[in-house]
Short mmCIF file of C-alpha atoms in Angstrom, two decimals:
data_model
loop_
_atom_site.label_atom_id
_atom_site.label_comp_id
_atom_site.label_asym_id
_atom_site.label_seq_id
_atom_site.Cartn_x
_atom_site.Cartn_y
_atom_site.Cartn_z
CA UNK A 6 101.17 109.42 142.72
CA UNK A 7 103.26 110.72 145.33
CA UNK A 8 105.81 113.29 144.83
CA UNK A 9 109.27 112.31 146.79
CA UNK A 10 111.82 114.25 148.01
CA UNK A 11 115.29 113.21 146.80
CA UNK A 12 117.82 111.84 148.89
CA UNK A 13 121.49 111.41 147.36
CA UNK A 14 121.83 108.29 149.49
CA UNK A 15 120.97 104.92 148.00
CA UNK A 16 121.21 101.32 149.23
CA UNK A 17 124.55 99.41 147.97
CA UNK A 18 124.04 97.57 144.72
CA UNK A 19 125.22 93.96 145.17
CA UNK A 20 126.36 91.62 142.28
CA UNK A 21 123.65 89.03 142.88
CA UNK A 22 121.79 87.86 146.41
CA UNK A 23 121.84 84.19 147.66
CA UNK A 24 118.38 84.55 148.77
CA UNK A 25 116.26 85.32 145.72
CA UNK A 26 113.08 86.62 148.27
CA UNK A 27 115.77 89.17 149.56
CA UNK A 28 117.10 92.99 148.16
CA UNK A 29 119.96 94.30 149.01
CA UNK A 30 120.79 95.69 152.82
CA UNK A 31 118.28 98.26 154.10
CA UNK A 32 116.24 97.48 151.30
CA UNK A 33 112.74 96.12 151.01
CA UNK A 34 112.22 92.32 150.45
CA UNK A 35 110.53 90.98 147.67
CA UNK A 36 107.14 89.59 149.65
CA UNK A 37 106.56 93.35 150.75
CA UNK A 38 107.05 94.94 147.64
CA UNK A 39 104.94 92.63 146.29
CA UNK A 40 102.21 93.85 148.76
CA UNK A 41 102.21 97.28 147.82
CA UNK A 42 100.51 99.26 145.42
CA UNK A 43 101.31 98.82 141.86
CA UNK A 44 102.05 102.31 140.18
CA UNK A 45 103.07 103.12 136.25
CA UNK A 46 104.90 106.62 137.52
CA UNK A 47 106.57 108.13 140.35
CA UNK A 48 108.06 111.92 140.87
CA UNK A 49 110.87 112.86 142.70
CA UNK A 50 111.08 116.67 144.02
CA UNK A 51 114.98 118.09 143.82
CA UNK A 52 116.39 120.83 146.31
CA UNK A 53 114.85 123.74 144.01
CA UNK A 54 111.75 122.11 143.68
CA UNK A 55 111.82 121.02 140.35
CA UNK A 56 110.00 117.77 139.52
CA UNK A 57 111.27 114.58 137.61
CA UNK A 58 108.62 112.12 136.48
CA UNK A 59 110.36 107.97 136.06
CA UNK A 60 108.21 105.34 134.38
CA UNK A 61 108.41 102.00 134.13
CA UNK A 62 110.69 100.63 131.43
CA UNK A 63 112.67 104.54 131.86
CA UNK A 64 116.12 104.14 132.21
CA UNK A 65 117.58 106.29 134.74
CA UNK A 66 120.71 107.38 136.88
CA UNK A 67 120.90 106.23 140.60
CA UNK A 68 123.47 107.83 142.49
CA UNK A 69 125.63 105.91 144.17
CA UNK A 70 125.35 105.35 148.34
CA UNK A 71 129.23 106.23 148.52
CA UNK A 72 128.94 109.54 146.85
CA UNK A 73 129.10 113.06 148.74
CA UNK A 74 125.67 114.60 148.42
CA UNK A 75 127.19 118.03 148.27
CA UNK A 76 129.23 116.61 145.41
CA UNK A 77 128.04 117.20 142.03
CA UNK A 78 128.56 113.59 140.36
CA UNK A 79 129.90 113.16 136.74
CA UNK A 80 127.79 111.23 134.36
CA UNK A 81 130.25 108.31 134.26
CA UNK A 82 130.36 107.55 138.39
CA UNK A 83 126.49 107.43 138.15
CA UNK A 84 124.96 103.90 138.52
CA UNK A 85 122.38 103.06 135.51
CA UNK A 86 119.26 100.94 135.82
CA UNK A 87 116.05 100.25 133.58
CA UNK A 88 112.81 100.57 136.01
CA UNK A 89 110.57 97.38 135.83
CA UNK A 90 108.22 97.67 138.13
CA UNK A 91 106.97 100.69 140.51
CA UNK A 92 105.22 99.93 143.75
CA UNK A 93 104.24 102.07 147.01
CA UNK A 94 101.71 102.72 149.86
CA UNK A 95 98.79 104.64 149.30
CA UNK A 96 98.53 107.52 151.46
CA UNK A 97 96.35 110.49 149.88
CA UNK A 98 96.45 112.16 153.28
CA UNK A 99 99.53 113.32 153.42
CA UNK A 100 101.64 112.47 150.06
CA UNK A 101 104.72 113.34 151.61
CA UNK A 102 104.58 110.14 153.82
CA UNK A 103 103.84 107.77 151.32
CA UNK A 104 106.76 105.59 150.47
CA UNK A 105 107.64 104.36 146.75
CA UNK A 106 109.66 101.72 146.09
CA UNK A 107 111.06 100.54 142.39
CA UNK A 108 112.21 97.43 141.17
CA UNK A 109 115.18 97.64 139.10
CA UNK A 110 117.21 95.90 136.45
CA UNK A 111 121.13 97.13 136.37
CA UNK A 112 123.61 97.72 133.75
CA UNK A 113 126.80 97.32 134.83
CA UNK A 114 129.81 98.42 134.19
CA UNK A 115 132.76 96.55 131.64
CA UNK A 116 134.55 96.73 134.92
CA UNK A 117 132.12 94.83 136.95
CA UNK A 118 131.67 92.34 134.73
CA UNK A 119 135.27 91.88 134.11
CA UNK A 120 135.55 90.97 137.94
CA UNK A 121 132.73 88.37 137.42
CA UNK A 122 133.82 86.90 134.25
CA UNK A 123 137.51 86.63 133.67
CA UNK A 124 137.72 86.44 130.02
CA UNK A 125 135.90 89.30 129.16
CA UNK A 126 138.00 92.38 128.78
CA UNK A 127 136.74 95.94 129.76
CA UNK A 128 139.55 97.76 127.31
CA UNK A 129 137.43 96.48 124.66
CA UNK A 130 134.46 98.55 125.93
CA UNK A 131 133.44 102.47 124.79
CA UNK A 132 133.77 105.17 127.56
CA UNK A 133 130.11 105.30 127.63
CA UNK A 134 129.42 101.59 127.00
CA UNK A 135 127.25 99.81 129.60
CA UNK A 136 126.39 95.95 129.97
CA UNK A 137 122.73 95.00 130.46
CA UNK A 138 122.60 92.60 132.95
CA UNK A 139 119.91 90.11 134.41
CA UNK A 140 120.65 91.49 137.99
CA UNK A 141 117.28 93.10 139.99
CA UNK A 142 117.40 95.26 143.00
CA UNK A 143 114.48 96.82 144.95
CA UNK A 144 115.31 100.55 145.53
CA UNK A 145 113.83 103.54 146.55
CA UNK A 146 112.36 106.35 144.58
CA UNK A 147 114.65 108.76 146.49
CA UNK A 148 117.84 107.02 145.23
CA UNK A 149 117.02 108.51 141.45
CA UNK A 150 118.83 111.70 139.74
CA UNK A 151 117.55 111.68 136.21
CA UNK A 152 116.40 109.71 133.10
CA UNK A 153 118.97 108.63 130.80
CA UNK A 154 119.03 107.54 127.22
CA UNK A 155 120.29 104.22 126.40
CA UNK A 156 120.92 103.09 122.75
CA UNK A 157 120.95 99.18 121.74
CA UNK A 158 124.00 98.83 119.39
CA UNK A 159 124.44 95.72 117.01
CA UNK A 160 127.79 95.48 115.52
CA UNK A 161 125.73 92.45 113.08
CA UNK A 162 122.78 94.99 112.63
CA UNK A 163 121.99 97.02 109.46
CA UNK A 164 119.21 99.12 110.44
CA UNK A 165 120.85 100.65 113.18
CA UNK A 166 120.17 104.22 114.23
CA UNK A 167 122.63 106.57 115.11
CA UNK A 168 124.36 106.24 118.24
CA UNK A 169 126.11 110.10 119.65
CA UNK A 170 129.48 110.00 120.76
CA UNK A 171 128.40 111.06 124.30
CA UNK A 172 125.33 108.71 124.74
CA UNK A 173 124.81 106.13 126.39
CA UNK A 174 125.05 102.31 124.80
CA UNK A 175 124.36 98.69 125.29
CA UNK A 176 125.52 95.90 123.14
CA UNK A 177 126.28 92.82 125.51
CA UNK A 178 123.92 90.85 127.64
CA UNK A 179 125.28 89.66 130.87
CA UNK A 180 123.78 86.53 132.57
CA UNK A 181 125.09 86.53 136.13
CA UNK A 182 124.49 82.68 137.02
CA UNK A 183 125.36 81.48 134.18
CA UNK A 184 128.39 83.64 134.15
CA UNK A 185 127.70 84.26 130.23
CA UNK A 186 128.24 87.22 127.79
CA UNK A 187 126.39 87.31 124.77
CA UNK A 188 127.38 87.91 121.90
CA UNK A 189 131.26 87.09 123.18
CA UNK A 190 133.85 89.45 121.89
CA UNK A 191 135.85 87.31 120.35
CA UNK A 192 133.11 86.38 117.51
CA UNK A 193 132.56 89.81 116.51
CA UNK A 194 136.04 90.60 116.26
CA UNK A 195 138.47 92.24 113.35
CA UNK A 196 141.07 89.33 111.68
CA UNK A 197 143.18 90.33 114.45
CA UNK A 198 140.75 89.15 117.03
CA UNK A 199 140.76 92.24 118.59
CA UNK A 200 136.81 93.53 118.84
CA UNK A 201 135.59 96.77 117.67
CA UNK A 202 136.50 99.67 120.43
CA UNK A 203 133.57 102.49 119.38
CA UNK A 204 135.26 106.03 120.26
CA UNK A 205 138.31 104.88 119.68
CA UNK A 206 138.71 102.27 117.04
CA UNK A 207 139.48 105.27 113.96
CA UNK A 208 138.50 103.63 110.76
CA UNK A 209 136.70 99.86 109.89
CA UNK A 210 135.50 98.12 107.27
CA UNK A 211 132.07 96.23 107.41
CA UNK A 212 131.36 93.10 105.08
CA UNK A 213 127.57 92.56 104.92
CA UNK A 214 127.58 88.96 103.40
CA UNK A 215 125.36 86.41 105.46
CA UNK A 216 128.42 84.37 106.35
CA UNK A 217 130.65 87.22 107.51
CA UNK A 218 128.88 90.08 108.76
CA UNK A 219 131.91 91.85 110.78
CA UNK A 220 134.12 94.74 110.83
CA UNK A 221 137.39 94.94 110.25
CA UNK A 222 140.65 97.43 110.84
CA UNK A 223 141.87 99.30 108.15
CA UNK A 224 145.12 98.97 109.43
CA UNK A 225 144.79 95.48 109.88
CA UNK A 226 143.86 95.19 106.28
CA UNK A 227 146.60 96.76 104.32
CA UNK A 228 149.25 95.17 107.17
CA UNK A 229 148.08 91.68 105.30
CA UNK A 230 147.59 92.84 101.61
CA UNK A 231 143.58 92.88 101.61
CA UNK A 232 143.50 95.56 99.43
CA UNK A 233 142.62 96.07 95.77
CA UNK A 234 142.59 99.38 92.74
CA UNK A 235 140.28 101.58 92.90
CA UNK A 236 137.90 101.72 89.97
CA UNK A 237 134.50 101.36 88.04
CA UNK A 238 134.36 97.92 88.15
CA UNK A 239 135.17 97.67 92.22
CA UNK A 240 132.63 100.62 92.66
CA UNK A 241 129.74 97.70 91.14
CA UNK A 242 131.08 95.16 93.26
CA UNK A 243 130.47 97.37 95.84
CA UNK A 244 126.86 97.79 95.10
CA UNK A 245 126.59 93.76 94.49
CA UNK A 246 127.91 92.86 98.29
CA UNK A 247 123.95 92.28 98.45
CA UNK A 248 122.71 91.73 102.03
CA UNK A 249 120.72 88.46 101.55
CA UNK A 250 122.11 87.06 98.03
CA UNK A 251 125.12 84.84 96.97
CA UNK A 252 128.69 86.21 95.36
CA UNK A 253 127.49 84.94 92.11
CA UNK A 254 124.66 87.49 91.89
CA UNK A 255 126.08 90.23 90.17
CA UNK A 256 124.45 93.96 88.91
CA UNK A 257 124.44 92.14 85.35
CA UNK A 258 123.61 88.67 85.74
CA UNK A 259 120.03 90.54 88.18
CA UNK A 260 119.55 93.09 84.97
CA UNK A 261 116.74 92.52 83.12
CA UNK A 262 118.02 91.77 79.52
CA UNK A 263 115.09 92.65 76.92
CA UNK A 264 112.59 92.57 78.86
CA UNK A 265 109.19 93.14 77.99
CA UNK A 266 107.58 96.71 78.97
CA UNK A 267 105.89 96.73 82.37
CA UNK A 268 102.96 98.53 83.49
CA UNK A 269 104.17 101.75 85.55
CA UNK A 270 102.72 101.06 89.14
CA UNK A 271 101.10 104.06 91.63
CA UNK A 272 104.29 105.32 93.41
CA UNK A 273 106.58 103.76 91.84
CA UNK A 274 109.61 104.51 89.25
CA UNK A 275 109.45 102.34 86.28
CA UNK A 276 113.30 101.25 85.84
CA UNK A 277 114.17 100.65 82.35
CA UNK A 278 113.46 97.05 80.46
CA UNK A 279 116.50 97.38 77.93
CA UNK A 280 120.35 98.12 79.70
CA UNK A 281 123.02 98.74 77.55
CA UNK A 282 126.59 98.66 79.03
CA UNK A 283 125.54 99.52 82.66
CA UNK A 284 122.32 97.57 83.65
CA UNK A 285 122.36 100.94 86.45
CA UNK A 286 122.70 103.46 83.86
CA UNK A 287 119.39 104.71 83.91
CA UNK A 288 118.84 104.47 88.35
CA UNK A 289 119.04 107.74 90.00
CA UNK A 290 122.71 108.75 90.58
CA UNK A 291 122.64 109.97 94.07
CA UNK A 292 121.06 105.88 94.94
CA UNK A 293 123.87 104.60 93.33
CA UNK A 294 126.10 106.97 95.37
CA UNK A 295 125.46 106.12 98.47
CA UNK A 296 125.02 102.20 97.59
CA UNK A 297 128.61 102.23 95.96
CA UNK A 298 130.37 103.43 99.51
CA UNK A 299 132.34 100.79 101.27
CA UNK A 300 130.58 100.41 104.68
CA UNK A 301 132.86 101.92 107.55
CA UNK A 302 132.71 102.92 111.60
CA UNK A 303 134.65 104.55 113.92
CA UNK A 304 136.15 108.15 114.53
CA UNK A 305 137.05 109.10 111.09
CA UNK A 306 135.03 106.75 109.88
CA UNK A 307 130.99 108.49 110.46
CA UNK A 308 131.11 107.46 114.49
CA UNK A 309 130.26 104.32 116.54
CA UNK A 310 127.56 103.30 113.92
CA UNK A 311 128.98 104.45 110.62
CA UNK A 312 127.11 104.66 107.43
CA UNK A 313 125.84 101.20 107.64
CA UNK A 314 122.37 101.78 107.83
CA UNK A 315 122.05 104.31 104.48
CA UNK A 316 124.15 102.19 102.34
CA UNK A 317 122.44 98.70 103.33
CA UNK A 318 119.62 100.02 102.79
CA UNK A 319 120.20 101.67 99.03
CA UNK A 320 121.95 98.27 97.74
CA UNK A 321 118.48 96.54 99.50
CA UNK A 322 116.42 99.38 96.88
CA UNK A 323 118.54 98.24 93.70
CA UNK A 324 119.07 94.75 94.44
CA UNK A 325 115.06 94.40 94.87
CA UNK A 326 114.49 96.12 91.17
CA UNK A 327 117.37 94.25 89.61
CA UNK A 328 115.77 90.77 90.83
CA UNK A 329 111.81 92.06 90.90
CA UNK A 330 109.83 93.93 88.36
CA UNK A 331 112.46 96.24 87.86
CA UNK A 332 110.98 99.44 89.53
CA UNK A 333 112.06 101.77 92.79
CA UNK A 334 110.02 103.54 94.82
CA UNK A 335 109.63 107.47 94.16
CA UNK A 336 109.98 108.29 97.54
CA UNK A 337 113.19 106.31 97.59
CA UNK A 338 115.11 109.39 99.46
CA UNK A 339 112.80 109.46 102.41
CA UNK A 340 113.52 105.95 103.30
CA UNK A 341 114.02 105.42 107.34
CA UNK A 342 117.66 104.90 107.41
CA UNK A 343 118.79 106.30 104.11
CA UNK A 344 118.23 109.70 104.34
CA UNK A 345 121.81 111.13 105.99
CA UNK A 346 124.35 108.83 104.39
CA UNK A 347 127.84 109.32 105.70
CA UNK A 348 129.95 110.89 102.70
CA UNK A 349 132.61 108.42 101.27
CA UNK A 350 135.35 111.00 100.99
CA UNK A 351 135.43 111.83 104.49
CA UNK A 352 137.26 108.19 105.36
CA UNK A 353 139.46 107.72 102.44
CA UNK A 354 143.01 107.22 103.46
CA UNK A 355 144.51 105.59 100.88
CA UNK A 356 144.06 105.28 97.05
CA UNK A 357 143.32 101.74 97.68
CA UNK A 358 140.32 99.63 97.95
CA UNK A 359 139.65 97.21 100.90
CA UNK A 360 138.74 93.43 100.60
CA UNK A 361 136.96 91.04 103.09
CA UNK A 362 139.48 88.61 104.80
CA UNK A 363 136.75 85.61 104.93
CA UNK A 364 135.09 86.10 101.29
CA UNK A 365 137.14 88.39 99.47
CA UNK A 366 133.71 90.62 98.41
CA UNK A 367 134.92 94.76 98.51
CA UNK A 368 134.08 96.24 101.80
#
């Protein structure tokens, strides 16, 4: 494929274009694009020469056309597309005269969409949150800087990976037409109806239960009395805030209660048939560790994901032996998503436990 030279101009981005056959000005309109050459890379060559290979489905940073070239641009004032389709002439000749063009779809900023959609409010947004939007612009290959990581977050999602404070994220869909966010704000949203804020928000408390399934403030919690002792009997509660089961299902109504011997299977840990006075006596202690954390985000809290993942996860492993033939896996610690729980101790403010404001389970 042709190797480009990078400009640091690019063509305006516009909110959406009346004529759905056009891009935006100085750009290339669709019917031409769609004559050209389909390609599944491009490069672009910087001042010193070095080369930067985009792909389709990349994500990448286009400079913006207002920007001084000599300038060197902070991450933030960058603009931020996912490349959908790459197209260009074909002119083996002389690569340097070939001309690549890229299809793109834009994230946009809380900003942007805030001056689109009225209700939504950007102050609810993370310094390096980004909106994906349904917004497509045909650019050229010289308008792009660099690849960029972008991370999917889902407040409602339990196997989430980890999300760094200074990466990129996307956890709202924007349809421009329809002038729709989804999911809205206000039903993810603490009992104060205030959303999560990741990289600012400090400490919350996440309820798992299928009919909840949101984060809450500390704060907000003790100001209205949702708090309980800490002690053993909170700590199994803990574990039973199952995923996928009712409040009634409880560590000792799952425990098997004289049951007869099973047959050890290949890779697997036999869990005992008999329990005594704690049906998780005989589990492996750091499993029950990790599942007996309350689930939190936020600064102090193990970051704009939290511990979510890990603990789900381990009350997933004991719930499925408690209800099941009574056995874990032996490579239970190498489990994708519960191998770097976030410690417990590290959150702790209070000598108090936290309750859920819709079902009243521990969280």
């Amino acid at each position: 494929m042709a190797r480009k030279k990078r400009s640091h101009l690019t063509h305006k981005k516009k909110s959406a274009s009346k004529n759905p056959n056009k891009a935006p000005p100085e750009g290339l309109p669709r019917t031409q694009f769609a004559a050209l050459k389909p390609y599944g890379s491009f490069v672009v060559e910087d001042a010193e020469g070095e080369h930067t290979t985009f792909r389709k489905d990349d994500t990448a940073y286009i400079k913006p056309y207002e920007t001084d070239p000599s300038e060197e641009t902070p991450p933030e004032d960058y603009w931020i597309a996912r490349i959908r389709e790459i197209r260009g002439t074909d002119d083996s000749s002389d690569p340097e005269d070939a001309q690549v063009w890229v299809r793109v779809q834009w994230y946009w900023s809380p900003q942007e969409v805030a001056q689109v959609v009225k209700s939504f409010k950007p102050e609810y947004c993370g310094k390096y949150e980004k909106i994906f939007s349904d917004s497509y612009d045909i650019v050229s290959s010289r308008c792009f800087s660099a690849p960029v990581q972008m991370k999917r977050y889902g407040e409602r999602e339990f196997e989430q990976p980890f999300i760094e404070e200074d990466v990129w994220f996307c956890r709202y869909d924007f349809e421009y037409n329809m002038r729709r966010i989804t999911p809205k704000q206000a039903t993810v949203a603490c009992v104060c109806g205030v959303p999560y804020i990741p990289g600012v928000d400090e400490i919350l408390h996440f309820c798992p239960r299928p009919g909840c399934r949101s984060a809450h403030h500390q704060t907000c919690l003790l100001e209205r009395g949702l708090v309980e002792d800490l002690s053993v009997e909170r700590c199994r509660r803990l574990v039973a805030t199952w995923l996928d089961a009712g409040s009634t299902d409880t560590v000792a109504s799952l425990a098997y209660i004289d049951a007869p011997p099973r047959k050890r299977r290949k890779g697997m840990v036999t869990s005992p048939t008999v329990f005594h006075d704690d049906p998780l006596e005989d589990f492996p202690r750091e499993l029950i560790a990790i599942a007996e954390q309350e689930i939190v985000r936020g600064t102090k809290a193990g970051g704009i994901v939290g511990n979510v993942a890990a603990v789900t996860a381990a009350r997933n492993i004991i719930y499925k032996a408690l209800s099941g033939d009574g056995t874990i896996p032996n490579d239970w610690e190498t489990i994708d998503m519960i191998d770097s729980p976030f410690p417990i101790a590290a959150h702790q403010t209070t000598r108090q436990g936290f309750l859920c404001p819709s079902c009243g389970s521990p969280i």
